[in-house]
Amino acid sequence: MHRGTSIFLPTATFPMFPERLAMNAMSLQQGTDCRSVSVSVILHPDGSIAEYSIENSVIKPTYMLTYEGATELLYMNLEEEKDLRILQEAASIRAQWRRSQGSIDTAMIEPRIKVANPDDPEPNINLYVEDQTNPAMQLVSEMMILCGEAVAAFGSDNNIPLPYRGHPQSNTAVSAFAYLPEGPARSVANISVLRAAEMDFRKPVAHGVLGIPGYVQFTSPIRRYVDLLAHYQVKAFLRGESPPYSAGDLEGMTFIASMHVKVARKLHSNSLRYWLLEYLRRQPKGRKYRALLLKFIKDRMATLLLVDVGIQVTTVVAAGKVGDEASVVVEMVHPRDDILSVTEIAQDTEE
């Protein structure tokens, strides 16, 4: 409870549970009988939930896939990958249904860094920029949201206290930013008008951002303490027992865990930024970076996204509007002082 979450840094991972449990006994292992919880759903043709069931189960994962491997299989559309195609079809129907319910697109480009030998004088930095619109990532995201909606319905139908998450609809219509190109620029605009998230521990609350009537995070009990609390409650009900925690208990424990999660997020954010700056420091001087104009701060001072690095920077741009691309060079970067300065390259000098 006091760790609150597993902590993922570029240089190390600190699991919430002891490593032998988190990485082995509790994890799904290829070709091995694994204890799990199965959330099964039948969808209406429009993508809304028709029926659901939740039960303890034993499953044997056939094989493990990376996001890259799954995306490749989806593009290949192989006959023998029928299950994957069914999941993709369900994910597509769900995404359409959630949009019809007012869901808001917040997908971004996220940097991922692994530092293989952080104690060396010149550590090896591996940068990977994760595009959340990647088909496999969208498939997994839709299934996680579907699971959360089903668990919230289960809790509501059976009067189970759970950490229900909600988000009020923004006062600004989704269509207000339809003129912006799909992707990070529109996502940043959508995020800028979001209202504060809400939690209830007695009944579901509508999640306007996801476009669903209720939501409980349930898919990561090994690395998120609040998910684990939901598992305690649901599994007690499945055994025919009273839930171990009241709504008041859950609220108190969630508050404690959330304080530690905030610290972990700050730690992750600071560490990631340091290593992104160190990556940029090592690049050849004068290297051009493709940048996307995300928003204007004042006059021509703008926030840009370096697309190939996944980091946001602020600089003056000579022309263009939100959603346009530009080219920039790094003028100065000091990782330890958290300094990054870039300059736009004028179009007529790019040839």
Coordinates of C-alpha atoms in Angstrom, one line a residue:
M1 CA 0.0 0.0 0.0
H2 CA 2.8 2.4 0.8
R3 CA 4.6 1.8 -2.4
G4 CA 1.3 2.3 -4.3
T5 CA 2.7 1.3 -7.7
S6 CA 5.5 -0.4 -9.5
I7 CA 8.1 2.2 -10.4
F8 CA 9.5 2.1 -13.9
L9 CA 12.7 4.2 -14.5
P10 CA 15.0 4.2 -17.6
T11 CA 17.7 2.7 -15.4
A12 CA 15.7 0.2 -13.2
T13 CA 12.3 -1.2 -12.3
F14 CA 11.1 -1.4 -8.7
P15 CA 8.1 -3.7 -8.6
M16 CA 5.3 -3.2 -6.1
F17 CA 5.5 -6.8 -5.1
P18 CA 8.7 -8.7 -4.4
E19 CA 10.4 -9.4 -7.8
R20 CA 10.1 -13.2 -7.5
L21 CA 6.3 -12.9 -7.2
A22 CA 5.8 -10.0 -9.6
M23 CA 7.9 -11.4 -12.4
N24 CA 7.2 -15.1 -12.0
A25 CA 4.4 -16.6 -9.9
M26 CA 1.9 -13.7 -10.5
S27 CA 2.7 -13.1 -14.1
L28 CA 1.2 -14.8 -17.1
Q29 CA 3.8 -17.3 -18.5
Q30 CA 3.8 -18.7 -22.0
G31 CA 2.7 -22.4 -22.2
T32 CA 2.0 -22.6 -18.4
D33 CA -1.2 -22.9 -16.4
C34 CA -1.7 -19.5 -14.8
R35 CA -4.3 -18.4 -12.2
S36 CA -6.2 -15.4 -13.5
V37 CA -9.5 -13.6 -13.5
S38 CA -11.5 -13.8 -16.7
V39 CA -13.8 -11.0 -17.7
S40 CA -16.0 -12.2 -20.5
V41 CA -18.2 -9.9 -22.6
I42 CA -20.8 -10.2 -25.3
L43 CA -21.2 -6.9 -27.3
H44 CA -24.3 -5.5 -29.0
P45 CA -23.8 -4.8 -32.7
D46 CA -23.2 -1.1 -31.8
G47 CA -20.4 -1.9 -29.4
S48 CA -22.2 -1.5 -26.1
I49 CA -22.1 -4.3 -23.5
A50 CA -25.0 -6.9 -23.9
E51 CA -23.8 -9.5 -21.3
Y52 CA -20.7 -10.0 -19.1
S53 CA -19.3 -12.4 -16.6
I54 CA -16.4 -12.4 -14.2
E55 CA -14.9 -15.5 -12.7
N56 CA -11.6 -16.9 -11.4
S57 CA -9.9 -19.1 -14.0
V58 CA -6.9 -21.0 -15.0
I59 CA -5.5 -20.1 -18.5
K60 CA -2.5 -21.2 -20.5
P61 CA -1.2 -18.4 -22.7
T62 CA -0.3 -19.7 -26.2
Y63 CA 2.5 -17.2 -26.9
M64 CA 3.6 -13.8 -25.8
L65 CA 3.5 -10.9 -28.2
T66 CA 5.2 -7.5 -28.2
Y67 CA 3.2 -4.5 -29.5
E68 CA 5.4 -4.6 -32.6
G69 CA 4.8 -8.3 -33.2
A70 CA 1.1 -8.0 -32.7
T71 CA 0.9 -5.0 -35.1
E72 CA 2.8 -7.0 -37.8
L73 CA 0.3 -9.9 -37.4
L74 CA -2.6 -7.6 -37.6
Y75 CA -1.3 -6.1 -40.9
M76 CA -0.6 -9.5 -42.3
N77 CA -4.2 -10.6 -41.6
L78 CA -3.2 -14.3 -41.4
E79 CA -6.0 -16.9 -41.5
E80 CA -4.6 -18.8 -38.5
E81 CA -4.7 -15.6 -36.3
K82 CA -8.5 -15.7 -36.1
D83 CA -8.6 -14.7 -32.4
L84 CA -6.5 -11.6 -33.0
R85 CA -8.7 -10.5 -35.8
I86 CA -11.8 -11.0 -33.6
L87 CA -10.2 -8.8 -30.9
Q88 CA -9.3 -6.2 -33.5
E89 CA -12.9 -6.1 -34.8
A90 CA -14.3 -5.9 -31.3
A91 CA -11.8 -3.0 -30.5
S92 CA -12.9 -1.1 -33.6
I93 CA -16.6 -1.5 -32.7
R94 CA -15.9 -0.4 -29.2
A95 CA -13.9 2.7 -30.3
Q96 CA -16.8 3.8 -32.5
W97 CA -19.3 3.3 -29.8
R98 CA -17.3 5.3 -27.2
R99 CA -16.9 8.1 -29.7
S100 CA -20.7 8.1 -30.1
Q101 CA -20.9 8.5 -26.3
G102 CA -18.6 11.6 -26.4
S103 CA -15.2 10.0 -25.7
I104 CA -12.2 12.3 -26.1
D105 CA -9.0 11.4 -28.0
T106 CA -6.0 11.9 -25.7
A107 CA -3.5 9.6 -27.6
M108 CA 0.0 11.0 -27.6
I109 CA 3.5 10.1 -28.7
E110 CA 5.3 8.8 -25.6
P111 CA 9.1 8.3 -25.3
R112 CA 10.5 5.2 -23.8
I113 CA 14.1 4.9 -22.7
K114 CA 16.1 2.0 -21.5
V115 CA 19.6 2.6 -20.0
A116 CA 21.5 -0.7 -20.1
N117 CA 24.5 0.3 -18.0
P118 CA 23.7 3.4 -16.0
D119 CA 26.9 3.2 -13.9
D120 CA 29.2 3.4 -16.9
P121 CA 30.8 6.8 -17.8
E122 CA 29.0 6.7 -21.1
P123 CA 25.8 4.6 -20.5
N124 CA 24.1 3.0 -23.5
I125 CA 20.8 4.8 -24.2
N126 CA 18.1 3.0 -26.2
L127 CA 15.2 5.4 -27.2
Y128 CA 11.9 4.1 -28.5
V129 CA 9.0 6.5 -29.3
E130 CA 5.7 4.9 -28.7
D131 CA 2.8 6.0 -30.9
Q132 CA -0.4 5.3 -29.0
T133 CA -2.4 5.2 -32.3
N134 CA -0.5 2.0 -33.1
P135 CA -3.1 -0.7 -33.9
A136 CA -1.9 -3.2 -31.3
M137 CA -1.8 -0.5 -28.6
Q138 CA -5.3 0.6 -29.5
L139 CA -6.5 -3.0 -29.4
V140 CA -5.1 -3.5 -25.9
S141 CA -6.3 -0.1 -24.7
E142 CA -9.9 -0.8 -25.9
M143 CA -9.9 -4.2 -24.2
M144 CA -8.6 -2.7 -20.9
I145 CA -11.4 0.0 -21.0
L146 CA -14.0 -2.7 -21.8
C147 CA -12.8 -4.7 -18.8
G148 CA -13.0 -1.6 -16.6
E149 CA -16.5 -0.9 -17.7
A150 CA -17.6 -4.5 -17.1
V151 CA -16.1 -4.6 -13.6
A152 CA -17.9 -1.3 -12.8
A153 CA -21.2 -2.8 -14.0
F154 CA -20.5 -5.9 -11.9
G155 CA -19.8 -3.8 -8.8
S156 CA -23.0 -1.8 -9.4
D157 CA -25.2 -4.8 -10.0
N158 CA -23.9 -6.5 -6.8
N159 CA -23.6 -3.4 -4.6
I160 CA -19.8 -3.9 -4.1
P161 CA -17.7 -1.0 -2.8
L162 CA -15.0 -0.4 -5.4
P163 CA -12.7 2.4 -6.5
Y164 CA -14.9 3.7 -9.3
R165 CA -13.2 6.3 -11.5
G166 CA -15.1 9.0 -13.4
H167 CA -14.5 12.2 -15.4
P168 CA -17.1 14.9 -16.0
Q169 CA -17.8 15.9 -19.6
S170 CA -15.8 19.0 -20.6
N171 CA -17.8 22.2 -21.0
T172 CA -16.1 22.5 -24.5
A173 CA -17.7 20.3 -27.2
V174 CA -15.4 17.6 -28.7
S175 CA -16.2 19.1 -32.1
A176 CA -14.5 22.4 -31.1
F177 CA -11.1 21.0 -32.0
A178 CA -12.2 19.1 -35.1
Y179 CA -10.4 21.6 -37.3
L180 CA -7.1 20.4 -35.8
P181 CA -5.4 17.3 -37.5
E182 CA -5.9 14.0 -35.6
G183 CA -2.9 13.2 -33.4
P184 CA -0.9 15.0 -30.7
A185 CA -2.0 18.6 -31.6
R186 CA -5.7 17.7 -31.2
S187 CA -5.0 15.6 -28.1
V188 CA -3.2 18.5 -26.4
A189 CA -6.2 20.8 -27.2
N190 CA -8.6 18.2 -25.8
I191 CA -6.5 17.7 -22.6
S192 CA -6.3 21.4 -22.0
V193 CA -10.1 21.7 -21.4
L194 CA -10.5 18.5 -19.3
R195 CA -12.2 18.9 -15.9
A196 CA -10.8 17.2 -12.8
A197 CA -11.3 13.5 -12.4
E198 CA -13.7 12.1 -9.8
M199 CA -13.8 9.0 -7.6
D200 CA -16.7 7.3 -5.8
F201 CA -16.4 4.2 -3.7
R202 CA -20.1 3.2 -3.5
K203 CA -21.4 3.4 -7.1
P204 CA -20.1 4.0 -10.7
V205 CA -19.7 7.6 -12.0
A206 CA -19.8 8.4 -15.7
H207 CA -16.4 8.7 -17.3
G208 CA -16.8 11.4 -19.9
V209 CA -13.3 11.2 -21.3
L210 CA -13.6 7.4 -22.0
G211 CA -17.3 7.7 -23.0
I212 CA -18.5 4.9 -20.7
P213 CA -21.0 4.8 -17.8
G214 CA -18.6 3.6 -15.2
Y215 CA -14.9 2.5 -14.9
V216 CA -12.8 0.5 -12.4
Q217 CA -9.1 0.0 -13.1
F218 CA -8.7 -3.8 -12.8
T219 CA -6.1 -5.0 -15.3
S220 CA -2.9 -4.4 -13.3
P221 CA -3.1 -5.8 -9.7
I222 CA 0.6 -6.7 -9.8
R223 CA 1.7 -3.1 -10.4
R224 CA -1.1 -0.9 -9.1
Y225 CA -2.3 -1.1 -5.5
V226 CA -5.8 0.4 -6.3
D227 CA -6.3 -2.4 -8.9
L228 CA -5.3 -4.9 -6.2
L229 CA -8.0 -3.4 -3.9
A230 CA -10.6 -4.0 -6.6
H231 CA -9.4 -7.6 -6.9
Y232 CA -9.8 -8.2 -3.1
Q233 CA -13.4 -6.9 -3.3
V234 CA -14.4 -8.8 -6.4
K235 CA -12.8 -12.1 -5.4
A236 CA -14.4 -12.0 -2.0
F237 CA -17.8 -11.7 -3.7
L238 CA -17.0 -14.6 -6.0
R239 CA -16.2 -16.7 -3.0
G240 CA -19.6 -15.8 -1.5
E241 CA -18.0 -13.7 1.3
S242 CA -18.6 -10.1 2.3
P243 CA -16.1 -7.6 0.7
P244 CA -13.2 -7.1 3.1
Y245 CA -13.3 -3.3 2.8
S246 CA -16.1 -0.7 3.2
A247 CA -16.4 2.3 0.9
G248 CA -14.7 4.4 3.7
D249 CA -11.9 1.9 4.0
L250 CA -11.3 2.0 0.2
E251 CA -11.3 5.8 0.2
G252 CA -8.6 6.0 2.9
M253 CA -6.4 3.4 1.4
T254 CA -6.7 4.8 -2.1
F255 CA -5.8 8.3 -0.7
I256 CA -2.6 6.8 0.9
A257 CA -1.7 4.9 -2.2
S258 CA -2.4 7.9 -4.5
M259 CA 0.1 10.1 -2.5
H260 CA 2.8 7.6 -3.2
V261 CA 1.8 7.2 -6.8
K262 CA 2.2 11.0 -7.3
V263 CA 5.8 10.7 -5.9
A264 CA 6.5 7.7 -8.2
R265 CA 5.2 9.6 -11.3
K266 CA 7.3 12.6 -10.5
L267 CA 10.3 10.4 -10.1
H268 CA 9.6 8.7 -13.4
S269 CA 9.0 12.0 -15.2
N270 CA 12.2 13.6 -13.9
S271 CA 14.3 10.6 -14.7
L272 CA 12.9 10.2 -18.2
R273 CA 13.5 13.9 -19.0
Y274 CA 17.1 13.7 -17.7
W275 CA 17.9 10.8 -20.0
L276 CA 16.0 12.3 -23.0
L277 CA 18.2 15.4 -22.6
E278 CA 21.3 13.2 -22.3
Y279 CA 20.2 11.5 -25.5
L280 CA 19.9 14.8 -27.3
R281 CA 23.3 16.0 -25.9
R282 CA 25.0 13.1 -27.6
Q283 CA 23.5 13.7 -31.0
P284 CA 25.6 15.4 -33.8
K285 CA 25.6 19.2 -33.6
G286 CA 23.3 20.7 -36.2
R287 CA 21.1 17.6 -36.5
K288 CA 17.6 18.6 -37.7
Y289 CA 14.5 17.4 -35.8
R290 CA 11.0 17.1 -37.2
A291 CA 8.7 19.1 -34.8
L292 CA 4.9 19.4 -34.5
L293 CA 3.4 22.7 -33.4
L294 CA 1.2 21.8 -30.4
K295 CA 0.0 25.2 -29.1
F296 CA 0.9 28.9 -28.9
I297 CA 1.8 30.3 -25.5
K298 CA 2.1 34.0 -26.4
D299 CA 2.5 35.7 -29.7
R300 CA 4.8 33.4 -31.8
M301 CA 6.2 31.6 -28.7
A302 CA 5.0 28.0 -29.1
T303 CA 5.2 24.5 -27.6
L304 CA 6.6 22.0 -30.1
L305 CA 6.8 18.2 -30.0
L306 CA 10.0 16.7 -31.3
V307 CA 8.4 13.8 -33.1
D308 CA 11.4 11.5 -33.3
V309 CA 12.3 12.0 -29.6
G310 CA 8.9 12.4 -27.9
I311 CA 9.9 15.5 -25.9
Q312 CA 8.1 18.9 -25.8
V313 CA 10.1 22.1 -26.2
T314 CA 9.3 25.8 -26.3
T315 CA 10.6 28.2 -28.9
V316 CA 9.7 31.1 -31.2
V317 CA 8.3 30.0 -34.6
A318 CA 8.3 32.4 -37.6
A319 CA 5.1 31.1 -39.2
G320 CA 2.6 28.3 -39.2
K321 CA -0.5 27.2 -37.2
V322 CA -1.3 24.5 -34.6
G323 CA -0.8 21.1 -36.2
D324 CA 1.8 22.3 -38.7
E325 CA 5.3 20.7 -38.9
A326 CA 8.6 22.6 -38.6
S327 CA 12.3 21.8 -38.4
V328 CA 14.4 22.7 -35.5
V329 CA 18.0 22.3 -34.3
V330 CA 19.2 22.0 -30.7
E331 CA 21.1 25.0 -29.7
M332 CA 21.9 24.1 -26.1
V333 CA 21.3 21.1 -23.8
H334 CA 22.4 20.5 -20.2
P335 CA 20.8 17.4 -18.7
R336 CA 21.9 18.1 -15.1
D337 CA 20.6 21.7 -15.2
D338 CA 17.4 20.6 -17.1
I339 CA 18.1 23.1 -19.9
L340 CA 17.0 22.5 -23.5
S341 CA 17.0 25.3 -26.1
V342 CA 16.0 24.8 -29.8
T343 CA 15.7 27.1 -32.8
E344 CA 13.5 26.8 -35.8
I345 CA 15.2 26.4 -39.1
A346 CA 13.8 28.8 -41.7
Q347 CA 12.2 26.9 -44.6
D348 CA 14.4 28.5 -47.3
T349 CA 17.6 27.2 -45.6
E350 CA 16.4 23.6 -45.4
E351 CA 17.3 22.6 -48.9

